Coordinates of C-alpha atoms and ligand atoms in Angstrom, one line a residue:
M1 CA -0.1 -0.1 0.1
K2 CA 1.4 3.3 -1.0
K3 CA 1.6 6.2 1.5
I4 CA 3.8 9.4 1.7
I5 CA 5.5 8.4 5.1
N6 CA 8.8 7.3 6.1
A7 CA 8.2 4.6 8.6
P8 CA 4.9 3.4 9.9
V9 CA 5.9 3.9 13.7
D10 CA 7.2 7.6 13.1
V11 CA 3.7 8.7 11.3
V12 CA 2.0 10.6 14.2
D13 CA 5.1 12.2 15.7
Q14 CA 6.3 13.4 12.3
Y15 CA 2.7 14.6 11.7
I16 CA 2.8 16.7 14.9
S17 CA 6.2 18.0 13.8
G18 CA 5.0 19.2 10.4
L19 CA 1.6 20.3 11.9
T20 CA 3.3 22.7 14.3
K21 CA 6.3 24.0 12.3
G22 CA 3.6 25.2 9.8
S23 CA 1.4 26.8 12.0
D24 CA 1.5 30.1 14.0
R25 CA -1.2 29.0 16.3
L26 CA -0.1 26.0 17.3
Q27 CA 2.7 24.2 19.5
R28 CA 3.4 20.8 20.5
L29 CA 4.2 20.4 24.5
A30 CA 7.7 19.3 24.6
E31 CA 8.3 15.9 22.9
K32 CA 4.8 14.5 23.6
P33 CA 2.2 13.9 21.4
I34 CA 0.3 16.8 22.6
V35 CA -0.8 19.9 20.8
V36 CA -1.5 22.9 22.4
R37 CA -2.3 26.6 21.6
A38 CA 0.5 28.9 21.0
Q39 CA 1.0 31.4 23.5
E40 CA -1.0 28.9 26.0
H41 CA 0.9 30.4 29.2
Q42 CA -0.9 33.5 28.6
K43 CA -4.3 32.1 29.2
P44 CA -6.6 33.3 31.8
Q45 CA -6.7 30.7 35.1
S46 CA -10.5 31.8 35.0
K47 CA -11.1 29.6 31.9
V48 CA -11.9 25.8 31.9
A49 CA -9.3 24.2 29.7
L50 CA -10.7 22.0 27.2
I51 CA -8.7 18.7 26.1
S52 CA -9.6 16.3 23.6
G53 CA -8.2 13.8 21.8
G54 CA -8.1 10.1 20.7
G55 CA -6.1 7.7 18.3
S56 CA -4.7 9.6 15.3
G57 CA -6.0 8.8 11.9
H58 CA -8.9 11.3 11.9
E59 CA -7.0 14.5 10.8
P60 CA -8.0 17.3 11.1
A61 CA -9.3 15.9 14.3
H62 CA -8.3 16.8 17.1
A63 CA -5.3 18.8 16.7
G64 CA -7.0 21.3 14.0
Y65 CA -9.6 22.3 16.5
V66 CA -6.9 23.7 19.1
G67 CA -7.4 27.5 19.5
P68 CA -9.4 30.3 20.5
G69 CA -13.1 29.3 20.6
M70 CA -12.5 25.6 20.7
L71 CA -9.8 23.5 22.4
D72 CA -6.9 24.0 24.6
A73 CA -4.9 20.9 23.8
A74 CA -5.3 17.5 21.7
V75 CA -3.8 14.4 22.8
L76 CA -2.9 12.1 19.9
G77 CA -2.6 8.2 20.0
P78 CA -0.8 6.1 17.8
V79 CA -3.1 5.5 14.5
F80 CA -6.8 4.2 15.8
T81 CA -5.2 3.7 19.2
S82 CA -6.0 5.7 22.4
P83 CA -3.3 7.8 23.8
S84 CA -1.9 6.4 27.1
V85 CA -2.9 7.7 30.3
D86 CA 0.3 9.3 31.3
D87 CA 0.0 11.6 27.9
V88 CA -3.7 12.6 28.9
L89 CA -2.2 13.5 32.6
T90 CA 0.5 15.1 31.5
A91 CA -1.8 17.4 29.3
I92 CA -4.3 17.9 32.3
R93 CA -1.1 19.0 34.2
A94 CA 0.1 21.4 31.8
I95 CA -3.2 23.0 30.6
G96 CA -5.6 22.5 33.4
T97 CA -6.6 25.9 34.9
E98 CA -7.7 27.0 38.5
A99 CA -11.1 26.9 37.0
G100 CA -10.7 23.5 36.2
T101 CA -10.4 21.0 33.0
L102 CA -13.2 19.2 30.8
L103 CA -12.1 16.1 28.8
I104 CA -14.3 15.7 25.5
V105 CA -13.9 11.7 24.8
K106 CA -15.2 9.8 22.0
N107 CA -17.0 6.7 23.0
Y108 CA -14.5 4.0 22.8
T109 CA -13.4 1.8 25.7
G110 CA -9.8 2.5 25.2
D111 CA -10.4 6.5 25.1
R112 CA -12.7 6.1 28.1
L113 CA -10.5 3.9 30.1
N114 CA -7.1 6.0 29.4
F115 CA -9.1 9.5 29.7
G116 CA -10.9 8.3 32.7
L117 CA -7.8 6.9 34.6
A118 CA -6.0 10.1 33.7
A119 CA -8.9 12.4 35.2
E120 CA -9.0 10.2 38.3
L121 CA -5.2 10.8 38.8
A122 CA -5.5 14.3 38.1
K123 CA -8.2 14.8 40.7
T124 CA -5.9 13.2 43.5
E125 CA -3.4 15.7 42.5
G126 CA -6.0 18.6 43.0
H127 CA -7.3 19.2 39.6
T128 CA -11.1 19.9 39.1
V129 CA -11.7 17.5 36.0
E130 CA -14.9 16.8 34.3
M131 CA -15.4 14.3 31.5
V132 CA -17.9 14.1 28.7
I133 CA -18.4 11.1 26.3
V134 CA -19.7 12.0 22.9
A135 CA -21.8 9.0 21.4
D136 CA -23.5 10.4 18.5
D137 CA -23.4 7.3 16.0
A138 CA -26.9 6.7 15.2
A139 CA -26.3 3.4 13.3
L140 CA -25.8 1.9 16.6
G141 CA -28.6 3.6 18.6
D142 CA -29.2 3.1 22.4
G143 CA -29.6 -0.7 22.2
S144 CA -26.2 -2.1 22.6
R145 CA -24.1 -2.3 25.8
A146 CA -20.7 -0.3 24.4
G147 CA -23.3 2.4 23.1
R148 CA -22.9 4.5 20.2
R149 CA -19.6 5.4 18.9
G150 CA -18.4 8.8 19.0
I151 CA -17.7 10.4 15.6
A152 CA -18.0 13.5 13.6
G153 CA -20.8 15.2 15.9
T154 CA -17.8 15.3 18.2
V155 CA -16.5 18.5 16.4
L156 CA -19.6 20.2 17.1
V157 CA -19.2 19.5 20.7
H158 CA -15.8 21.1 20.8
K159 CA -17.8 24.1 19.1
I160 CA -20.4 24.3 21.6
A161 CA -18.2 23.5 24.6
G162 CA -15.5 25.8 23.3
A163 CA -17.8 28.9 22.9
A164 CA -19.3 28.2 26.5
A165 CA -15.8 27.9 28.2
E166 CA -14.5 31.1 26.6
R167 CA -17.8 32.7 28.0
G168 CA -16.7 31.4 31.6
D169 CA -18.9 28.3 32.0
T170 CA -17.8 26.0 35.1
P171 CA -16.9 22.3 34.5
A172 CA -20.1 21.1 36.0
Q173 CA -22.0 23.5 33.7
L174 CA -20.2 22.7 30.7
R175 CA -20.7 19.0 31.3
S176 CA -24.6 19.1 31.6
L177 CA -24.6 21.6 28.4
V178 CA -22.6 19.1 26.6
D179 CA -25.2 16.2 27.9
D180 CA -28.1 18.2 26.8
F181 CA -26.5 19.1 23.1
T182 CA -25.4 15.2 22.5
S183 CA -28.9 14.1 23.5
G184 CA -29.9 15.6 20.3
L185 CA -26.7 14.9 18.2
A186 CA -26.6 12.0 15.7
T187 CA -24.6 11.0 13.0
V188 CA -24.5 8.4 10.2
G189 CA -21.6 7.4 7.8
V190 CA -21.4 5.9 4.3
G191 CA -18.5 4.3 3.1
L192 CA -17.5 3.7 -0.5
E193 CA -13.6 2.0 -0.2
A194 CA -12.1 0.9 3.4
C195 CA -9.1 2.5 4.5
T196 CA -5.6 1.2 5.0
I197 CA -3.6 1.9 8.4
P198 CA 0.2 2.9 7.7
G199 CA 2.1 -0.2 7.4
A200 CA -0.6 -2.7 6.6
T201 CA -0.7 -4.5 3.5
E202 CA -4.5 -4.5 3.0
S203 CA -7.0 -2.4 3.8
G204 CA -10.1 -3.5 6.6
F205 CA -12.6 -4.9 4.5
K206 CA -13.2 -5.1 0.7
L207 CA -16.2 -3.7 -1.4
G208 CA -17.4 -4.7 -4.9
P209 CA -17.5 -2.1 -7.3
E210 CA -21.2 -1.3 -6.7
E211 CA -21.2 -1.8 -3.1
F212 CA -21.1 0.6 0.0
E213 CA -20.9 0.1 3.6
W214 CA -23.7 1.7 5.8
G215 CA -23.4 3.1 9.3
L216 CA -19.8 2.5 9.7
G217 CA -17.5 4.1 12.4
I218 CA -14.1 5.8 11.7
H219 CA -11.7 3.1 12.5
G220 CA -11.8 1.2 9.0
E221 CA -14.3 -1.1 10.5
A222 CA -17.1 -2.3 8.5
G223 CA -20.6 -0.8 9.0
H224 CA -23.8 -2.5 10.1
S225 CA -25.1 -3.2 6.6
R226 CA -24.0 -3.2 2.9
G227 CA -25.7 -2.2 0.1
T228 CA -25.7 -1.4 -3.5
M229 CA -24.4 2.1 -4.5
L230 CA -27.0 4.8 -4.4
T231 CA -27.3 8.2 -6.1
A232 CA -26.4 11.1 -3.6
A233 CA -29.9 12.3 -3.1
R234 CA -30.9 8.6 -2.2
I235 CA -28.2 8.6 0.4
A236 CA -29.2 12.0 1.8
E237 CA -32.7 10.7 2.0
K238 CA -31.9 7.5 3.9
A239 CA -29.2 9.6 6.1
V240 CA -31.7 12.3 6.8
A241 CA -34.7 9.7 7.5
E242 CA -32.3 7.6 9.8
L243 CA -31.2 10.9 12.0
V244 CA -34.6 12.1 12.0
E245 CA -35.9 8.6 13.4
D246 CA -33.2 8.4 15.8
R247 CA -33.5 11.8 17.6
G248 CA -37.1 12.3 16.9
F249 CA -36.6 15.7 15.3
S250 CA -39.8 17.4 14.4
A251 CA -40.9 19.9 11.8
G252 CA -40.0 23.6 12.7
E253 CA -37.2 22.8 14.8
H254 CA -33.7 24.6 14.0
V255 CA -30.8 22.4 13.2
A256 CA -27.0 22.2 12.7
V257 CA -26.2 20.1 9.6
M258 CA -22.3 18.7 8.8
V259 CA -21.3 16.9 5.8
N260 CA -18.3 15.3 6.6
G261 CA -15.7 13.8 4.5
L262 CA -13.9 10.6 5.7
G263 CA -10.7 11.3 3.8
G264 CA -10.9 10.0 0.5
T265 CA -13.8 11.8 -1.0
P266 CA -13.5 15.0 -3.2
E267 CA -14.8 18.1 -1.7
I268 CA -17.3 18.3 -5.2
E269 CA -19.0 15.1 -3.8
L270 CA -19.2 16.6 -0.5
G271 CA -20.8 19.5 -1.9
V272 CA -23.2 17.6 -4.1
L273 CA -24.2 15.4 -0.9
L274 CA -24.7 18.5 1.2
N275 CA -27.0 20.1 -1.4
D276 CA -29.4 16.9 -1.1
V277 CA -29.1 16.9 2.6
L278 CA -30.2 20.5 2.6
T279 CA -33.1 19.3 0.4
E280 CA -34.2 16.4 2.4
L281 CA -34.0 18.6 5.7
D282 CA -36.3 20.8 4.0
R283 CA -38.7 18.1 3.2
H284 CA -38.8 17.3 6.7
R285 CA -39.3 21.0 7.4
L286 CA -36.1 21.2 9.7
S287 CA -34.5 24.7 9.5
A288 CA -30.7 23.9 8.8
T289 CA -29.5 27.1 10.3
Y290 CA -25.8 26.0 10.7
V291 CA -24.2 24.3 8.0
W292 CA -20.8 22.8 7.1
A293 CA -19.1 20.3 4.5
G294 CA -15.8 19.4 4.7
N295 CA -13.1 17.0 6.0
F296 CA -13.8 17.2 9.8
M297 CA -13.4 13.9 11.3
T298 CA -11.8 11.3 8.7
S299 CA -10.7 8.0 8.7
L300 CA -7.3 8.2 7.2
D301 CA -8.1 7.6 3.4
M302 CA -11.5 6.1 3.5
A303 CA -13.7 7.0 0.5
G304 CA -17.2 8.0 2.0
A305 CA -18.8 10.6 4.1
S306 CA -21.2 11.0 7.3
V307 CA -24.0 13.4 7.9
T308 CA -24.5 14.7 11.5
V309 CA -27.6 16.8 12.3
A310 CA -27.9 18.4 15.6
R311 CA -30.9 20.0 17.4
V312 CA -30.3 23.9 18.2
A313 CA -31.9 24.5 20.9
E314 CA -32.5 28.6 21.3
H315 CA -29.4 28.6 24.1
F316 CA -27.0 26.8 21.9
R317 CA -27.1 29.3 19.0
P318 CA -24.9 32.1 20.1
L319 CA -22.5 29.3 21.0
L320 CA -22.6 27.9 17.5
E321 CA -22.6 31.7 16.2
D322 CA -19.3 32.6 18.3
P323 CA -16.2 33.1 16.2
V324 CA -13.4 30.6 16.3
N325 CA -9.7 30.8 15.2
V326 CA -8.4 27.2 14.7
P327 CA -7.0 25.7 11.6
A328 CA -9.7 23.3 10.5
F329 CA -13.1 24.9 11.4
P330 CA -14.3 27.5 9.1
V331 CA -15.4 31.0 10.2
H332 CA -18.9 31.5 9.1
S333 CA -21.0 34.5 10.0
F334 CA -24.1 32.5 11.1
P335 CA -27.3 32.2 10.6
L336 CA -26.6 31.8 6.9
V337 CA -29.5 34.4 5.8
Q338 CA -28.2 35.4 2.2
E339 CA -29.5 34.1 -1.0
P340 CA -27.0 31.3 -2.3
T341 CA -27.3 32.9 -5.9
R342 CA -27.2 36.4 -7.1
P343 CA -28.6 37.5 -10.5
A344 CA -26.1 37.8 -13.4
P345 CA -25.8 40.8 -15.3
P346 CA -27.8 40.6 -18.7
A347 CA -26.3 38.5 -21.4
E348 CA -24.6 40.0 -24.5
S349 CA -26.4 39.9 -27.8
V350 CA -24.8 39.1 -31.2
A351 CA -23.2 42.6 -32.8
R352 CA -24.9 42.3 -35.9
S353 CA -23.9 43.8 -39.1
D354 CA -25.4 46.6 -40.6
R355 CA -26.9 44.8 -43.6
T356 CA -30.5 43.9 -43.3
G357 CA -32.0 41.5 -46.1
D358 CA -33.5 38.1 -45.9
E359 CA -31.0 35.7 -47.0
D360 CA -32.3 31.9 -47.1
L361 CA -30.4 30.4 -44.5
S362 CA -31.9 27.0 -44.6
G363 CA -29.2 25.4 -46.5
L364 CA -26.4 26.8 -44.0
H365 CA -28.4 25.7 -41.1
H366 CA -29.1 22.2 -42.5
L367 CA -25.2 21.9 -42.8
V368 CA -24.7 23.0 -39.2
T369 CA -27.1 20.6 -38.0
A370 CA -25.7 17.8 -39.5
V371 CA -22.0 18.7 -38.2
C372 CA -23.8 18.9 -34.6
E373 CA -25.2 15.5 -35.3
A374 CA -21.9 14.2 -36.4
L375 CA -20.2 15.5 -33.3
I376 CA -22.8 14.0 -30.8
D377 CA -22.2 10.5 -33.1
A378 CA -18.3 10.9 -32.3
E379 CA -18.3 11.5 -28.7
P380 CA -17.4 8.2 -27.6
V381 CA -14.6 7.8 -30.1
L382 CA -13.5 11.2 -29.5
S383 CA -13.7 10.8 -25.5
E384 CA -11.4 7.6 -26.1
M385 CA -8.8 9.3 -27.9
D386 CA -8.8 12.3 -25.6
R387 CA -8.4 9.7 -22.5
R388 CA -5.1 8.5 -24.5
V389 CA -3.2 11.7 -24.8
G390 CA -5.5 14.4 -22.8
D391 CA -8.1 14.4 -20.2
G392 CA -10.6 12.6 -21.8
D393 CA -13.1 15.5 -22.0
L394 CA -13.0 16.4 -25.6
G395 CA -16.0 14.4 -26.8
L396 CA -18.3 15.6 -24.0
N397 CA -17.2 19.0 -24.5
L398 CA -18.0 19.3 -28.0
R399 CA -21.2 17.1 -27.6
R400 CA -22.4 19.7 -25.1
G401 CA -21.6 22.3 -27.7
A402 CA -23.3 20.5 -30.5
E403 CA -26.3 19.8 -28.2
H404 CA -26.5 23.6 -27.2
V405 CA -26.5 24.5 -31.0
L406 CA -29.4 22.0 -31.9
Q407 CA -31.4 23.3 -28.9
H408 CA -30.9 27.0 -29.9
G409 CA -31.3 26.5 -33.7
H410 CA -34.3 29.2 -33.4
E411 CA -32.2 31.7 -32.5
L412 CA -29.6 31.0 -35.1
L413 CA -32.6 31.0 -37.9
R414 CA -33.8 34.6 -36.4
E415 CA -30.6 36.2 -38.2
S416 CA -31.3 37.7 -41.6
N417 CA -27.5 36.5 -43.1
S418 CA -24.9 34.1 -43.0
A419 CA -22.4 36.5 -41.3
D420 CA -25.0 37.4 -38.4
Y421 CA -25.7 33.6 -38.3
M422 CA -21.8 32.9 -37.9
K423 CA -21.6 35.6 -35.3
C424 CA -24.5 33.8 -33.3
L425 CA -23.1 30.4 -33.7
S426 CA -19.7 31.6 -32.4
L427 CA -21.8 33.0 -29.3
L428 CA -23.3 29.8 -28.8
V429 CA -20.2 27.6 -29.1
R430 CA -18.4 30.1 -26.8
R431 CA -21.1 29.6 -24.1
S432 CA -21.3 26.0 -24.2
V433 CA -17.9 24.8 -25.1
G434 CA -15.0 24.9 -22.5
G435 CA -11.4 23.7 -22.5
T436 CA -9.0 24.5 -25.3
S437 CA -11.4 23.9 -28.1
G438 CA -14.1 26.3 -27.1
P439 CA -12.4 29.5 -27.5
L440 CA -10.3 27.9 -30.6
Y441 CA -13.7 27.1 -32.4
S442 CA -15.6 30.3 -31.1
L443 CA -12.8 32.4 -32.8
G444 CA -12.6 30.1 -35.8
I445 CA -16.5 30.4 -36.6
L446 CA -16.2 34.4 -36.2
G447 CA -13.5 34.2 -38.9
L448 CA -16.1 32.6 -41.0
A449 CA -18.5 35.9 -40.2
S450 CA -16.3 37.8 -42.6
V451 CA -18.1 36.0 -45.4
E452 CA -19.8 39.1 -45.1
A453 CA -16.7 40.8 -46.9
H454 CA -16.2 38.1 -49.3
G455 CA -19.7 37.4 -50.2
A456 CA -21.6 34.2 -49.2
S457 CA -20.3 32.2 -52.6
T458 CA -18.0 29.2 -52.9
T459 CA -15.3 31.4 -53.1
G460 CA -16.5 33.7 -50.5
W461 CA -16.7 31.0 -48.1
A462 CA -13.3 29.6 -48.8
Q463 CA -11.7 32.9 -48.2
A464 CA -13.7 33.1 -44.9
A465 CA -12.5 29.7 -43.8
A466 CA -9.1 30.7 -44.3
E467 CA -9.6 33.7 -41.9
G468 CA -11.3 31.2 -39.3
L469 CA -8.0 29.1 -39.8
A470 CA -5.7 32.4 -39.3
N471 CA -7.6 33.1 -36.0
I472 CA -7.4 29.8 -34.5
K473 CA -3.5 29.7 -35.1
R474 CA -3.4 33.3 -34.0
L475 CA -4.9 32.4 -30.9
G476 CA -3.6 28.9 -30.1
G477 CA -0.3 29.6 -31.6
A478 CA 0.0 26.2 -33.3
E479 CA 1.5 25.3 -36.8
V480 CA 1.1 22.2 -38.9
G481 CA 3.3 19.6 -37.1
D482 CA 2.6 20.4 -33.7
C483 CA -0.1 17.7 -33.4
T484 CA -3.3 19.9 -32.9
M485 CA -6.4 20.3 -34.6
V486 CA -4.8 22.6 -37.0
D487 CA -3.0 19.6 -38.7
A488 CA -6.3 18.6 -39.8
L489 CA -7.7 21.9 -40.3
Q490 CA -5.0 23.8 -42.2
P491 CA -4.9 21.2 -45.0
A492 CA -8.8 21.1 -45.4
V493 CA -9.0 24.8 -45.6
E494 CA -6.0 25.0 -48.1
A495 CA -8.0 22.5 -50.4
L496 CA -10.9 24.7 -50.0
Y497 CA -9.2 27.9 -50.8
N498 CA -7.1 26.2 -53.7
N499 CA -10.3 25.0 -55.5
R500 CA -12.3 27.9 -54.6
S501 CA -13.6 28.8 -58.3
D502 CA -14.9 26.8 -60.8
T503 CA -15.2 23.6 -58.5
P504 CA -18.7 22.2 -57.5
I505 CA -19.0 23.0 -53.7
G506 CA -19.5 18.8 -53.3
T507 CA -15.9 17.9 -55.0
Q508 CA -14.5 21.1 -53.0
L509 CA -15.7 19.7 -49.6
S510 CA -14.9 16.1 -50.4
T511 CA -11.3 17.2 -51.4
A512 CA -11.3 19.0 -47.8
A513 CA -12.5 16.2 -46.2
H514 CA -9.9 13.8 -47.5
A515 CA -7.2 16.3 -46.7
A516 CA -8.4 16.5 -43.0
R517 CA -8.7 12.6 -42.7
K518 CA -4.7 12.6 -44.1
G519 CA -4.0 15.1 -41.6
V520 CA -5.3 13.4 -38.5
D521 CA -3.4 10.2 -39.6
D522 CA -0.2 12.1 -40.0
T523 CA -0.5 13.4 -36.3
A524 CA 0.0 9.4 -35.3
E525 CA 3.8 9.8 -36.1
L526 CA 4.1 13.5 -34.6
Q527 CA 5.1 14.0 -30.9
A528 CA 2.4 16.6 -29.6
A529 CA 4.3 20.1 -29.1
L530 CA 1.2 22.0 -27.7
G531 CA -2.0 21.1 -25.9
R532 CA -2.1 18.6 -23.1
G533 CA -0.6 15.7 -25.4
S534 CA 2.5 17.6 -25.1
Y535 CA 2.7 16.6 -21.2
L536 CA 3.4 13.1 -22.4
G537 CA 6.5 14.1 -24.1
A538 CA 7.5 11.2 -26.4
R539 CA 4.8 9.0 -25.1
S540 CA 2.1 11.1 -27.1
T541 CA 3.8 9.5 -30.2
G542 CA 1.7 6.9 -32.1
H543 CA -1.5 8.3 -31.1
R544 CA -3.6 10.5 -33.4
D545 CA -4.5 13.9 -32.1
P546 CA -8.1 14.1 -30.9
G547 CA -8.7 17.9 -31.5
A548 CA -7.8 16.8 -35.5
E549 CA -10.1 13.9 -35.5
A550 CA -12.9 16.3 -34.3
V551 CA -12.2 18.5 -37.4
A552 CA -12.0 15.2 -39.8
V553 CA -15.6 14.5 -38.5
I554 CA -16.7 17.9 -39.1
F555 CA -15.5 18.0 -42.8
A556 CA -16.8 14.7 -43.3
A557 CA -20.4 15.3 -42.1
L558 CA -20.2 18.6 -44.7
A559 CA -19.0 16.6 -47.5
E560 CA -21.8 13.8 -47.0
T561 CA -24.4 16.3 -46.3
V562 CA -23.7 18.4 -49.3
N563 CA -23.0 15.2 -51.8
G564 CA -25.8 13.1 -50.1
G565 CA -28.1 16.0 -50.6
L566 CA -26.9 16.6 -54.5
S567 CA -27.2 13.0 -55.2
R568 CA -30.7 13.0 -54.2
E569 CA -31.7 15.6 -56.2
Ligands
ADP1 P1 -8.4 20.7 -23.0 O1 -8.8 19.4 -22.2 O2 -6.5 20.3 -23.1 O3 -8.7 21.7 -22.3 P2 -9.9 19.7 -25.4 O4 -10.1 18.5 -24.8 O5 -11.2 20.9 -25.4 O6 -8.7 20.8 -24.4 O7 -9.0 19.8 -26.7 C1 -8.1 19.1 -27.1 C2 -7.4 19.6 -28.2 O8 -7.0 20.9 -28.5 C3 -6.2 18.9 -28.7 O9 -6.4 17.5 -29.0 C4 -5.7 19.6 -29.9 O10 -6.3 19.2 -31.0 C5 -6.4 21.0 -29.6 N1 -5.2 22.0 -29.0 C6 -4.2 21.9 -27.9 N2 -3.6 23.0 -28.1 C7 -3.9 23.8 -28.9 C8 -3.4 24.9 -29.7 N3 -2.7 25.4 -28.9 N4 -3.7 25.5 -30.8 C9 -4.6 24.5 -31.7 N5 -5.2 23.6 -31.0 C10 -4.9 22.7 -30.0
MG2 MG1 -9.3 17.6 -23.2

């Protein structure tokens, strides 16, 4: 199993070194696995010290929550293993104040015992110590003897208790406040891929390509059930339904919601899940007043997420709203009241030529439609080719553009001449095609609008095509031989241009289509000099350029449509 580490036994120690060397807010306590606030010595003795921690592997928990508004210290054990009694005791001795210490512990036997014994020993030394156990895992409910596990909801406990400690609550007050909060706090997790512990040769469990684990903890253990992969919307529906059932949330209540990544899930997926979770909460008529999504309590590299919902009674609101200054908890100004979208400025319209007139655009539109259809059909081929030498998006990119143009055909047909038609087409392409191709095609098509000056004859179009090619070469800087779309486009345009007079349009386009096809084939011999293919260096040789292929598809569609149409006549 590949990991960026030196030796498994050094992982936690070296993580703490890196974290504290890279932070202006965190310090390490001597050589111990204890992370404390920088300037800790200035803290008032009247504020209760908050200490949390547990096994490592849940980063940014818990060291990332050390700082004003949250914890005073985090005690770190080895990966997925509770810290020792002595390390917890050292933290209490160093950080505990005259006002006392509150230990925030996730509900695992090891953590309960080590933190619990340290608390007892500290009391014999004269410290005032209270301990709260967080048990928010809805998958386990209240049935089992071991009780629920403590998972991502613990981070919200840090927030609530942190704010209450800053305002001066006593250890006993903090304890009852947390117990009150956790009685309305529930989390459920879904795993898509298990995690691997540094040094282990395989992950804790294996999932089939379409399987997920439901109701799992944060230590790489399997969940309580397994199912067939669901969409984000269905995951959100199931999660929210279980959480509502678990804590008996009822319509009209304010809740805090946290969508948490388990370490191997991209933020984009967490955003999708949050969106769906908010829809579900809305459906249950719960008011999601406090919202977070991100990696808060991970399980090494596990792919998956958890959803936490907490009941927010009136007296918790200021505690959630108080600012924090810690590395891993974002500063929001709550409650979130602003609309998530704001109106855009009015869209630009086509800068039409002065010429009025009513050119018949149906033939031109027929050709453009045929090109769009051909590009849609070519999507799988272009995608596959771009996967080999690029990032695989070209097929979808051009397909999206082609579909957009087809959908907006009525706008094109509102134009009164071919030049304005091309300007409108360029705008449609610019709006819908991204990547490198988008601006190149858009500017190339704008070159075709110069047909206004050249006249909408075979000759005029050939001259306009030459301007389009020149535009693409100017913007992209590519020449024939650089292994780009220009390798197909230039020979095709030259064929049009060289046959611009006295050649029937069908023959002219067939010659161009052949030239484009040959241009594509020639790119197989080349090493890409521009575009993403160039990042492969010599490895791009042997592959035909996808952008050039798209050009050949376009010219083939033009030739076939014109010649097919002619032969039918
Ligand atoms: P990307 O994913 O790299 O943004 P696309 O997938 O939209 O780009 O398009 C890839 C194609 O763009 C390439 O196959 C190549 O034909 C073409 N291309 C890349 N760079 C240039 C350039 N500078 N000039 C002309 N064409 C280019
Ligand atoms: Mg691409």
